[in-house]
Coordinates of C-alpha atoms and ligand atoms in Angstrom, one line a residue:
Chain A
M1 CA -15.8 -46.9 -11.6
L2 CA -16.1 -45.6 -8.0
K3 CA -16.3 -47.9 -4.9
V4 CA -17.1 -46.3 -1.4
D5 CA -16.9 -49.1 1.2
N6 CA -18.1 -48.7 4.6
I7 CA -17.1 -45.1 5.4
N8 CA -17.4 -43.2 8.5
V9 CA -17.3 -39.4 8.5
Y10 CA -17.1 -37.2 11.4
Y11 CA -16.8 -33.7 12.1
G12 CA -15.3 -33.5 15.5
A13 CA -17.8 -35.4 17.8
I14 CA -20.7 -35.1 14.9
H15 CA -21.0 -38.7 13.3
A16 CA -21.9 -37.9 9.7
I17 CA -22.0 -40.4 8.2
K18 CA -22.3 -43.9 9.2
D19 CA -21.6 -47.3 7.5
V20 CA -22.1 -45.8 3.7
S21 CA -21.2 -47.9 0.7
F22 CA -22.4 -47.6 -3.0
E23 CA -20.9 -47.9 -6.1
V24 CA -20.7 -45.8 -9.3
Q25 CA -20.5 -48.0 -12.5
E26 CA -18.6 -46.4 -15.6
G27 CA -21.6 -44.6 -17.5
E28 CA -23.8 -44.3 -15.1
I29 CA -26.1 -41.6 -13.8
V30 CA -26.3 -42.3 -10.0
T31 CA -27.8 -40.2 -7.5
L32 CA -27.8 -39.8 -3.7
I33 CA -31.1 -38.5 -2.3
G34 CA -31.9 -37.2 0.9
A35 CA -33.1 -34.6 3.0
N36 CA -31.1 -31.5 4.3
G37 CA -28.4 -32.7 6.7
A38 CA -28.9 -36.3 6.0
G39 CA -25.0 -36.0 4.8
K40 CA -24.8 -35.9 1.3
S41 CA -22.6 -33.1 0.8
T42 CA -20.4 -34.7 3.4
I43 CA -20.2 -37.7 1.3
L44 CA -18.8 -35.5 -1.9
K45 CA -16.3 -34.0 0.2
T46 CA -14.9 -37.0 1.6
I47 CA -14.7 -38.6 -2.5
S48 CA -12.9 -35.3 -3.3
G49 CA -10.1 -35.9 -0.4
L50 CA -11.5 -32.6 1.5
L51 CA -12.9 -34.8 4.2
H52 CA -11.6 -38.0 5.3
T53 CA -13.0 -41.3 6.7
R54 CA -11.8 -43.1 9.6
T55 CA -12.9 -46.6 8.5
G56 CA -13.5 -48.2 5.1
S57 CA -12.2 -47.3 1.7
I58 CA -13.0 -45.5 -1.1
H59 CA -11.2 -46.8 -4.5
Y60 CA -11.5 -44.9 -7.8
E61 CA -10.8 -47.0 -10.9
G62 CA -9.3 -49.2 -9.0
K63 CA -7.0 -46.8 -6.9
D64 CA -7.2 -46.4 -3.1
L65 CA -8.0 -42.7 -2.4
K66 CA -6.7 -43.0 1.0
G67 CA -4.0 -40.3 1.9
I68 CA -4.3 -38.6 -2.1
A69 CA -4.7 -34.7 -1.9
P70 CA -7.8 -33.5 -3.6
H71 CA -5.8 -31.4 -6.2
N72 CA -4.4 -34.7 -6.9
I73 CA -7.8 -36.5 -6.8
V74 CA -8.6 -33.5 -9.6
K75 CA -5.7 -34.8 -11.8
M76 CA -7.1 -38.0 -11.5
G77 CA -10.2 -37.4 -13.4
V78 CA -13.1 -36.6 -10.6
A79 CA -14.4 -33.0 -11.1
H80 CA -16.7 -31.9 -7.7
V81 CA -19.2 -29.3 -9.1
P82 CA -19.9 -27.7 -5.3
E83 CA -23.3 -27.0 -3.3
G84 CA -23.3 -23.6 -3.7
R85 CA -21.4 -23.1 -6.8
R86 CA -18.3 -21.4 -4.8
M87 CA -17.5 -19.1 -8.0
F88 CA -14.4 -17.0 -8.1
S89 CA -17.1 -14.2 -7.9
R90 CA -14.2 -11.5 -8.3
M91 CA -13.1 -13.4 -11.6
T92 CA -14.6 -13.1 -15.2
V93 CA -16.3 -16.1 -16.5
E94 CA -13.9 -17.0 -18.7
E95 CA -11.3 -17.0 -15.8
N96 CA -12.9 -19.0 -14.1
L97 CA -13.4 -21.4 -16.8
Q98 CA -9.6 -21.2 -17.3
M99 CA -9.0 -22.3 -13.5
G100 CA -11.2 -24.8 -14.3
A101 CA -8.7 -25.9 -16.4
F102 CA -5.7 -25.6 -13.9
T103 CA -4.4 -29.4 -14.0
Q104 CA -4.4 -29.5 -17.9
P105 CA -1.4 -28.6 -20.2
A106 CA -1.8 -25.1 -21.8
A107 CA -2.4 -26.1 -25.1
S108 CA -5.6 -27.8 -24.7
V109 CA -7.5 -25.1 -22.9
A110 CA -8.8 -23.1 -25.8
D111 CA -10.5 -26.4 -26.9
S112 CA -11.8 -27.1 -23.9
L113 CA -13.2 -23.2 -23.8
E114 CA -14.7 -23.7 -26.7
N115 CA -16.3 -26.9 -26.1
V116 CA -17.7 -25.5 -22.7
Y117 CA -18.8 -22.2 -24.9
S118 CA -21.0 -24.6 -27.6
R119 CA -22.9 -26.4 -24.7
F120 CA -23.3 -22.9 -22.9
P121 CA -23.8 -20.4 -25.5
R122 CA -25.1 -17.9 -21.9
L123 CA -21.7 -18.1 -20.9
K124 CA -19.7 -17.0 -24.2
E125 CA -21.6 -13.9 -24.3
R126 CA -21.0 -13.1 -20.7
R127 CA -17.3 -14.2 -20.8
K128 CA -15.7 -11.1 -20.1
Q129 CA -18.7 -10.1 -17.1
V130 CA -17.1 -11.0 -13.3
A131 CA -18.9 -13.9 -12.2
G132 CA -20.4 -12.5 -8.8
T133 CA -22.6 -10.6 -11.2
L134 CA -23.8 -13.6 -12.7
S135 CA -27.7 -15.1 -12.2
G136 CA -28.0 -18.0 -10.1
G137 CA -28.8 -20.1 -13.6
E138 CA -25.6 -18.8 -15.0
Q139 CA -23.5 -19.3 -12.1
Q140 CA -24.7 -22.8 -12.3
M141 CA -23.9 -23.4 -16.1
L142 CA -20.2 -22.0 -15.0
A143 CA -19.8 -24.1 -12.4
M144 CA -20.5 -27.4 -14.5
G145 CA -18.2 -25.9 -17.0
R146 CA -15.6 -24.7 -15.1
A147 CA -16.0 -28.3 -13.8
L148 CA -16.2 -30.0 -17.2
M149 CA -12.6 -27.8 -18.2
S150 CA -11.0 -30.6 -16.2
K151 CA -11.9 -33.4 -18.6
P152 CA -13.3 -35.4 -15.6
K153 CA -14.2 -38.8 -16.2
L154 CA -16.4 -38.8 -13.0
M155 CA -18.4 -35.6 -12.4
M156 CA -20.0 -35.6 -9.1
M157 CA -22.3 -32.7 -8.5
D158 CA -24.0 -31.3 -5.5
E159 CA -27.8 -30.2 -5.6
P160 CA -27.3 -28.5 -9.0
S161 CA -31.0 -27.5 -9.5
M162 CA -30.8 -25.5 -5.8
G163 CA -32.3 -22.4 -6.2
L164 CA -33.4 -22.4 -10.0
A165 CA -36.5 -21.9 -11.2
P166 CA -38.5 -25.0 -12.8
I167 CA -37.8 -24.2 -16.4
L168 CA -33.9 -23.9 -15.7
V169 CA -34.1 -27.0 -13.5
E170 CA -35.3 -28.6 -16.4
Q171 CA -32.6 -27.1 -18.4
I172 CA -29.7 -27.9 -15.8
F173 CA -31.0 -31.8 -15.9
D174 CA -31.3 -31.8 -19.8
I175 CA -27.3 -30.8 -19.8
I176 CA -26.5 -33.8 -17.2
K177 CA -28.3 -36.1 -19.5
E178 CA -26.3 -34.6 -22.3
L179 CA -22.9 -35.0 -20.5
N180 CA -23.7 -38.7 -19.6
Q181 CA -24.6 -39.2 -23.0
A182 CA -21.3 -37.9 -24.3
G183 CA -19.7 -40.5 -21.8
S184 CA -19.2 -39.0 -18.5
T185 CA -20.2 -40.6 -15.4
I186 CA -22.3 -38.8 -12.9
L187 CA -22.6 -39.2 -9.5
L188 CA -25.9 -36.9 -8.6
V189 CA -26.7 -35.3 -4.9
E190 CA -30.4 -33.9 -5.2
Q191 CA -33.1 -32.7 -2.9
N192 CA -34.9 -32.5 -5.7
A193 CA -35.8 -36.4 -5.9
L194 CA -38.3 -36.7 -8.5
M195 CA -36.0 -34.8 -11.0
A196 CA -32.8 -36.9 -10.1
L197 CA -34.5 -40.1 -10.2
S198 CA -35.9 -38.9 -13.7
V199 CA -32.3 -39.0 -15.1
A200 CA -30.8 -41.2 -13.0
N201 CA -29.7 -45.0 -13.6
R202 CA -30.0 -46.1 -9.9
G203 CA -30.4 -44.2 -6.6
Y204 CA -29.6 -44.3 -3.1
V205 CA -31.6 -42.7 -0.3
L206 CA -29.9 -41.5 2.5
E207 CA -31.5 -40.6 6.0
T208 CA -29.5 -38.9 8.8
G209 CA -26.0 -40.6 7.7
R210 CA -27.3 -43.6 6.6
I211 CA -28.4 -45.3 3.3
V212 CA -31.5 -46.6 3.6
L213 CA -32.7 -47.5 0.5
S214 CA -30.7 -48.6 -3.0
A215 CA -32.4 -49.4 -6.0
S216 CA -33.0 -48.8 -9.7
A217 CA -34.2 -45.1 -10.4
K218 CA -37.4 -46.8 -11.8
D219 CA -38.0 -48.5 -8.5
L220 CA -37.0 -46.0 -6.4
L221 CA -39.9 -43.8 -8.4
N222 CA -42.4 -46.2 -7.6
N223 CA -41.7 -47.0 -3.6
D224 CA -44.1 -46.0 -1.5
S225 CA -41.8 -44.8 1.3
V226 CA -39.7 -42.6 -1.2
K227 CA -43.3 -41.4 -2.9
K228 CA -44.2 -40.2 0.8
A229 CA -41.0 -38.4 2.0
Y230 CA -39.3 -37.1 -1.0
L231 CA -42.3 -36.8 -4.2
G232 CA -44.9 -35.3 -2.1
G233 CA -47.2 -38.2 -1.9
Chain B
M1 CA 12.9 23.1 -4.4
S2 CA 12.4 21.9 -1.1
F3 CA 9.2 20.6 -1.4
L4 CA 10.3 18.8 -5.0
S5 CA 13.0 17.2 -2.5
Y6 CA 10.8 16.0 0.4
L7 CA 8.3 14.7 -2.0
I8 CA 11.2 12.2 -3.9
N9 CA 12.2 11.5 -0.5
G10 CA 8.6 10.5 0.7
I11 CA 8.4 8.5 -2.4
S12 CA 11.6 6.7 -1.7
L13 CA 10.4 6.1 2.0
G14 CA 7.2 5.3 0.9
S15 CA 8.9 2.4 -1.6
I16 CA 10.0 0.7 1.3
Y17 CA 7.0 0.8 3.2
A18 CA 5.1 -0.7 -0.3
I19 CA 7.6 -3.7 -1.0
I20 CA 7.3 -4.3 2.8
A21 CA 3.6 -3.8 2.9
L22 CA 2.9 -6.1 -0.5
G23 CA 3.9 -9.2 1.8
Y24 CA 1.7 -8.5 4.3
T25 CA -1.0 -8.1 2.1
M26 CA 0.1 -11.2 -0.2
V27 CA 0.1 -13.3 2.9
Y28 CA -3.1 -11.6 3.9
G29 CA -4.8 -11.9 0.8
I30 CA -4.4 -15.9 0.6
A31 CA -3.7 -17.2 3.9
K32 CA -6.1 -14.4 5.9
M33 CA -3.4 -13.9 8.6
L34 CA -1.8 -11.0 9.8
N35 CA 2.4 -12.0 9.7
F36 CA 3.5 -10.1 12.3
A37 CA 6.9 -11.7 12.1
H38 CA 7.2 -10.1 8.4
G39 CA 9.2 -7.1 9.9
D40 CA 11.4 -9.1 11.5
V41 CA 12.4 -10.8 8.4
I42 CA 13.3 -7.5 7.5
M43 CA 15.8 -7.2 9.8
V44 CA 17.4 -10.7 9.3
G45 CA 17.5 -9.9 5.8
A46 CA 19.9 -6.9 6.2
Y47 CA 21.8 -8.5 8.4
V48 CA 22.6 -11.2 6.3
C49 CA 23.5 -8.8 3.8
F50 CA 25.6 -6.6 6.7
F51 CA 27.9 -9.9 7.3
A52 CA 28.1 -10.9 3.5
V53 CA 29.4 -7.6 2.6
T54 CA 31.5 -6.3 6.0
R55 CA 32.8 -9.8 7.1
F56 CA 32.9 -11.8 4.2
S57 CA 33.8 -8.8 1.8
L58 CA 31.3 -10.2 -1.0
P59 CA 30.4 -7.3 -3.4
P60 CA 26.7 -5.7 -2.4
V61 CA 24.7 -7.4 -5.3
V62 CA 25.9 -11.1 -3.9
G63 CA 25.0 -9.6 -0.1
V64 CA 21.6 -8.7 -1.6
L65 CA 21.3 -11.9 -3.1
L66 CA 22.1 -13.5 -0.4
A67 CA 19.9 -12.1 2.1
M68 CA 16.9 -12.6 -0.4
V69 CA 17.8 -16.5 -0.2
V70 CA 17.9 -16.7 3.8
C71 CA 15.1 -14.8 4.3
T72 CA 12.9 -17.0 1.2
L73 CA 13.8 -19.8 3.1
L74 CA 13.2 -18.2 6.5
G75 CA 9.9 -17.3 5.6
M76 CA 8.7 -20.4 4.3
L77 CA 10.4 -22.2 7.2
I78 CA 8.1 -20.1 10.0
E79 CA 5.0 -20.6 7.7
R80 CA 5.5 -24.6 7.5
L81 CA 6.4 -24.7 11.3
A82 CA 4.0 -21.8 13.1
Y83 CA 1.2 -21.2 10.7
K84 CA 0.8 -24.3 9.3
P85 CA -0.3 -26.3 11.9
L86 CA -2.8 -23.8 12.6
R87 CA -4.2 -23.6 9.2
S88 CA -8.0 -24.1 11.0
A89 CA -7.4 -22.8 14.0
P90 CA -9.3 -19.5 15.2
S91 CA -7.5 -16.3 14.0
L92 CA -6.5 -15.5 17.7
A93 CA -4.4 -17.8 18.0
V94 CA -2.9 -17.9 14.5
L95 CA -2.1 -13.8 15.7
I96 CA -0.8 -14.7 18.8
T97 CA 1.2 -17.3 17.1
A98 CA 2.7 -14.6 14.3
I99 CA 3.4 -12.4 17.7
G100 CA 5.4 -15.2 19.4
M101 CA 7.3 -15.8 16.3
S102 CA 8.1 -11.8 16.1
Y103 CA 9.8 -11.7 19.6
F104 CA 11.6 -15.0 18.6
L105 CA 13.2 -13.6 15.6
Q106 CA 14.1 -10.3 17.4
N107 CA 15.5 -12.1 20.5
S108 CA 17.6 -14.6 18.2
A109 CA 18.9 -11.7 16.6
Q110 CA 19.7 -10.4 20.0
L111 CA 21.5 -13.6 20.8
L112 CA 23.5 -13.9 17.7
W113 CA 24.0 -10.7 16.9
T114 CA 24.0 -8.7 20.2
S115 CA 21.9 -5.8 20.4
N116 CA 24.8 -3.2 19.4
P117 CA 24.0 -1.3 16.5
K118 CA 25.5 -1.4 13.2
V119 CA 26.5 0.8 11.0
F120 CA 25.0 -0.7 7.5
S121 CA 26.9 0.9 4.8
S122 CA 24.7 1.8 1.5
V123 CA 24.7 -0.8 -0.9
V124 CA 24.5 1.6 -3.6
G125 CA 27.1 4.1 -2.3
N126 CA 26.7 7.5 -0.9
G127 CA 26.8 9.7 -3.9
A128 CA 23.7 11.8 -5.0
L129 CA 22.5 13.2 -8.0
K130 CA 22.5 16.8 -8.2
L131 CA 19.5 18.8 -10.5
F132 CA 19.2 22.5 -11.0
D133 CA 22.8 23.4 -10.7
G134 CA 23.3 21.8 -7.6
Q135 CA 20.1 23.2 -5.7
L136 CA 18.2 19.9 -5.6
S137 CA 20.6 16.7 -4.3
I138 CA 18.7 13.1 -4.9
S139 CA 20.7 10.5 -3.4
Y140 CA 21.2 7.2 -5.6
V141 CA 20.0 5.1 -2.9
T142 CA 16.4 7.4 -3.2
I143 CA 16.7 7.0 -6.8
V144 CA 17.3 2.8 -6.4
T145 CA 14.6 2.6 -4.2
I146 CA 11.9 4.1 -6.1
I147 CA 12.7 2.6 -9.3
I148 CA 12.9 -0.7 -7.6
C149 CA 9.6 -0.3 -6.2
F150 CA 8.0 0.0 -9.6
A151 CA 10.2 -2.7 -11.0
I152 CA 8.9 -5.3 -8.1
I153 CA 5.0 -4.3 -9.0
A154 CA 4.7 -4.6 -12.4
L155 CA 6.5 -8.3 -12.2
L156 CA 4.3 -8.7 -9.1
L157 CA 1.1 -7.9 -11.2
F158 CA 2.6 -9.7 -14.2
I159 CA 2.9 -12.7 -12.0
V160 CA -1.1 -12.7 -10.5
Q161 CA -2.0 -11.7 -13.7
N162 CA -0.4 -14.3 -16.3
T163 CA 1.1 -17.0 -14.5
K164 CA 0.1 -20.4 -13.3
M165 CA 1.0 -19.7 -10.2
G166 CA -0.2 -16.1 -10.0
K167 CA -3.9 -17.8 -11.2
A168 CA -4.0 -20.3 -8.4
M169 CA -2.8 -17.1 -5.7
R170 CA -6.0 -15.7 -6.7
A171 CA -8.1 -18.3 -6.7
C172 CA -6.6 -19.2 -3.1
S173 CA -7.3 -15.5 -2.0
E174 CA -11.2 -15.7 -3.2
D175 CA -11.8 -19.4 -2.2
K176 CA -9.4 -22.2 -0.8
G177 CA -12.1 -25.0 -0.9
A178 CA -13.0 -24.5 -4.4
A179 CA -9.3 -23.8 -5.2
M180 CA -8.8 -27.5 -4.2
L181 CA -11.4 -28.9 -5.9
M182 CA -10.0 -27.1 -9.4
G183 CA -6.6 -29.3 -8.9
I184 CA -5.0 -26.1 -7.2
N185 CA -2.3 -27.5 -4.3
V186 CA -3.3 -25.3 -1.5
N187 CA -0.2 -25.7 0.2
T188 CA 2.2 -24.8 -2.1
T189 CA 0.4 -21.7 -3.1
I190 CA 0.5 -20.5 0.4
S191 CA 4.0 -21.5 0.8
F192 CA 5.1 -20.0 -2.5
T193 CA 3.3 -16.6 -1.3
F194 CA 5.2 -16.6 1.9
A195 CA 8.3 -17.3 0.0
I196 CA 7.8 -13.9 -2.6
G197 CA 6.8 -12.3 0.5
S198 CA 10.0 -12.8 2.5
A199 CA 12.0 -12.5 -0.6
L200 CA 10.7 -8.8 -1.0
A201 CA 11.5 -8.0 2.8
A202 CA 15.0 -9.1 2.4
I203 CA 15.2 -6.4 -0.4
A204 CA 13.4 -4.0 1.8
G205 CA 15.6 -4.6 4.5
V206 CA 18.7 -3.9 2.5
L207 CA 17.1 -0.5 0.8
L208 CA 15.9 0.7 4.5
C209 CA 19.2 0.5 5.9
S210 CA 21.2 2.0 3.0
A211 CA 18.9 5.2 3.6
Y212 CA 18.6 5.0 7.5
P213 CA 22.2 3.0 8.3
T214 CA 21.7 1.5 12.0
L215 CA 21.0 -1.9 12.3
M216 CA 19.8 -3.5 15.4
P217 CA 17.6 -6.5 16.0
T218 CA 14.5 -4.5 16.6
T219 CA 15.0 -2.6 13.2
G220 CA 12.4 -4.2 11.4
S221 CA 9.7 -3.5 14.0
L222 CA 8.4 0.0 13.2
P223 CA 8.7 -0.1 9.3
G224 CA 7.1 -3.2 9.5
I225 CA 4.4 -1.6 11.8
K226 CA 4.0 1.2 9.6
A227 CA 4.1 -1.0 6.0
F228 CA 1.3 -3.4 8.1
T229 CA -0.9 0.3 8.2
A230 CA 0.5 1.0 4.9
A231 CA -1.2 -2.3 3.7
V232 CA -4.7 -1.6 5.7
F233 CA -4.8 2.2 4.3
G234 CA -4.4 0.5 0.7
G235 CA -6.7 -1.6 1.2
I236 CA -5.5 -4.9 2.4
G237 CA -5.2 -8.0 0.2
S238 CA -4.6 -5.8 -2.7
I239 CA -1.3 -5.6 -4.2
P240 CA -1.8 -2.0 -6.2
G241 CA -3.8 -0.8 -2.8
A242 CA -0.4 -1.7 -1.0
F243 CA 1.9 0.0 -3.4
L244 CA -0.4 3.0 -3.1
G245 CA -0.7 3.1 0.6
G246 CA 2.7 2.4 0.9
I247 CA 3.7 5.5 -1.1
L248 CA 1.1 7.7 0.5
L249 CA 1.9 6.8 3.6
G250 CA 5.9 7.6 2.9
V251 CA 5.2 11.2 1.7
I252 CA 3.1 12.0 4.3
E253 CA 5.2 11.0 6.6
I254 CA 8.3 13.0 5.0
F255 CA 5.5 16.3 5.0
A256 CA 4.7 16.0 8.1
K257 CA 8.3 15.9 9.3
A258 CA 9.2 18.7 7.0
Y259 CA 6.4 20.9 7.4
I260 CA 4.3 20.4 10.8
S261 CA 6.4 18.6 13.1
T262 CA 9.0 15.6 13.6
Q263 CA 7.8 14.3 16.8
L264 CA 4.2 14.4 15.8
S265 CA 4.8 12.6 12.2
D266 CA 4.1 9.1 13.3
A267 CA 0.8 10.5 15.1
I268 CA 0.0 12.4 12.0
V269 CA 0.8 9.5 9.5
F270 CA -1.8 7.5 12.0
A271 CA -4.8 10.0 11.9
V272 CA -4.9 9.9 8.1
L273 CA -4.9 6.2 8.6
I274 CA -7.6 6.4 10.7
L275 CA -9.5 9.1 9.0
V276 CA -9.6 6.8 5.4
L277 CA -10.9 3.7 7.2
V278 CA -13.8 5.5 8.8
I279 CA -14.7 7.1 5.6
K280 CA -13.7 3.4 3.6
P281 CA -13.3 1.0 5.9
T282 CA -12.0 -1.8 3.2
G283 CA -9.0 1.0 2.5
L284 CA -8.5 2.8 -0.6
L285 CA -8.6 -0.4 -3.2
G286 CA -10.0 -2.6 -1.0
H287 CA -13.0 -4.9 -1.7
E288 CA -15.7 -5.7 0.0
I289 CA -14.8 -8.5 2.4
H290 CA -17.5 -11.6 1.5
E291 CA -17.3 -14.2 4.4
K292 CA -18.1 -17.5 3.4
V293 CA -20.8 -19.7 5.0
Ligands
ATP301 N1 -18.2 -27.8 9.2 C1 -19.2 -28.5 9.9 N2 -19.1 -28.8 11.1 C2 -19.8 -30.0 12.1 N3 -20.9 -30.2 11.5 C3 -21.3 -30.3 10.1 C4 -20.5 -29.6 9.4 N4 -20.8 -29.8 7.8 C5 -21.9 -30.6 8.3 N5 -22.1 -30.8 9.5 C6 -23.3 -31.7 10.1 O1 -23.1 -33.2 9.2 C7 -24.6 -33.5 8.8 C8 -24.6 -33.8 7.3 O2 -24.2 -32.1 6.4 P1 -24.5 -32.1 4.7 O3 -23.8 -30.8 5.1 O4 -23.6 -33.1 4.5 O5 -25.7 -32.3 4.6 P2 -26.4 -32.6 3.1 O6 -26.9 -33.9 3.0 O7 -25.4 -31.8 2.0 O8 -27.7 -31.6 3.3 P3 -28.2 -30.1 2.8 O9 -29.7 -31.0 1.8 O10 -29.2 -29.2 3.6 O11 -27.2 -29.8 1.9 C9 -25.6 -32.3 9.0 O12 -26.1 -32.9 10.5 C10 -24.7 -31.2 9.1 O13 -25.1 -30.4 10.9
MG302 MG1 -25.6 -30.5 0.9

């Protein structure tokens, strides 16, 4: 479904992503794990069209994404839940969700809203609340709900567990599994390697802009160097 | 009775400031830049209407519509050519470009139309409404200006709250990156914002010159600065703020002229502005500025 082939991404002179290639098949949960600054967010932003690669290509459903503007990539069915949630903090919960459905026909928005509210009842309770005043966990739910409003085929999530209490992290990962079972393909970026690998089918390990390991999630969980570097021994 | 008359004239002048301030505030809210050329777009609008009516003998309404069309295109062109390439440049570079654009428009106007003042004839005629046995006389321009300003505010609030483009504008004003990830075309949204602001500038130019009939290449400059002040006063980025700031500025200016001193009126206006900003740095209706990291 997604094929990233030999991309190199720069911030000015900084070479952030080096010869990265990976794939996501339809129906999978694939995770990119790596430490701070490894380049995880940069990869997602490049897929979304916010950044550009100097080499190689990114294909989504067989189409080359080169030169396609970010808003059109969303229309093609790719949703990106950005790092730090990026709520529209002055809008209400419901308005944020409606923004998520920007690419969708107006007639379908009510249904999508009901759908998101049934998955996140908490958001329904808070629908009139201004997003900036939500708790961190609620904001993460809103960010995921907002992405779902665009009816994505591929959902990319950037560190959904960041800053959340362990119980909430569990909840978020349960939801990710459910979304996947309901048919979404998921590309998950995480520092929390244990959680990410426990829900994913496959994983890639990123170190300073390069993929150093790729294997099934199960194998990565048992890999000694991964255990040492990312799973606390 | 003179108090009431001053008040009405103040609201009318303030309405013109408000209409101009809306252009500043919307562009600031969405593109996060101060479009100093905005005042000069007003002047262009007034010239277009002037020539349409005097040289081509078109009806005033057509003159106004023509001015709106020309200014809309001009505003979009300025954004496309001068500001868009600087979208990710430091804000100082953008500011200098905007000031340069302002001089460019003024100088072009001088070249095209000379700096001789033109006498603009009011698009709504020179009549006046007489009330209280003629003790209170309100010119039609004054009345029309106030009505148009209120209509514009109502329309804009409707657009921003209820239309798709309005929602895109709000999203872009909060976080352009996140807006893109919602599927919003940020370039189109910014361009649309310049278009609306510039169309309003055309209306403001015509109303301004209908009330104060001297038209020169520098005509837009001082009202532009005052309207910018009004936008800051009301809280830059806020549409109700621009409205409130504009009206208050107009009223304060007229009262200062009437009761204190004509020469000092501008100084008084700015003193009030500074006082407000000391007490409330975000302006009357402004919200805190969140810097995204
Ligand atoms: N806007 C930028 N300008 C310059 N360098 C940047 C920029 N954004 C990221 N970088 C650099 O690119 C590298 C990769 O950053 P990226 O944000 O992709 O890392 P990450 O893996 O997502 O890290 P984290 O887990 O901390 O979010 C880092 O070295 C970072 O300093
Ligand atoms: Mg990151």
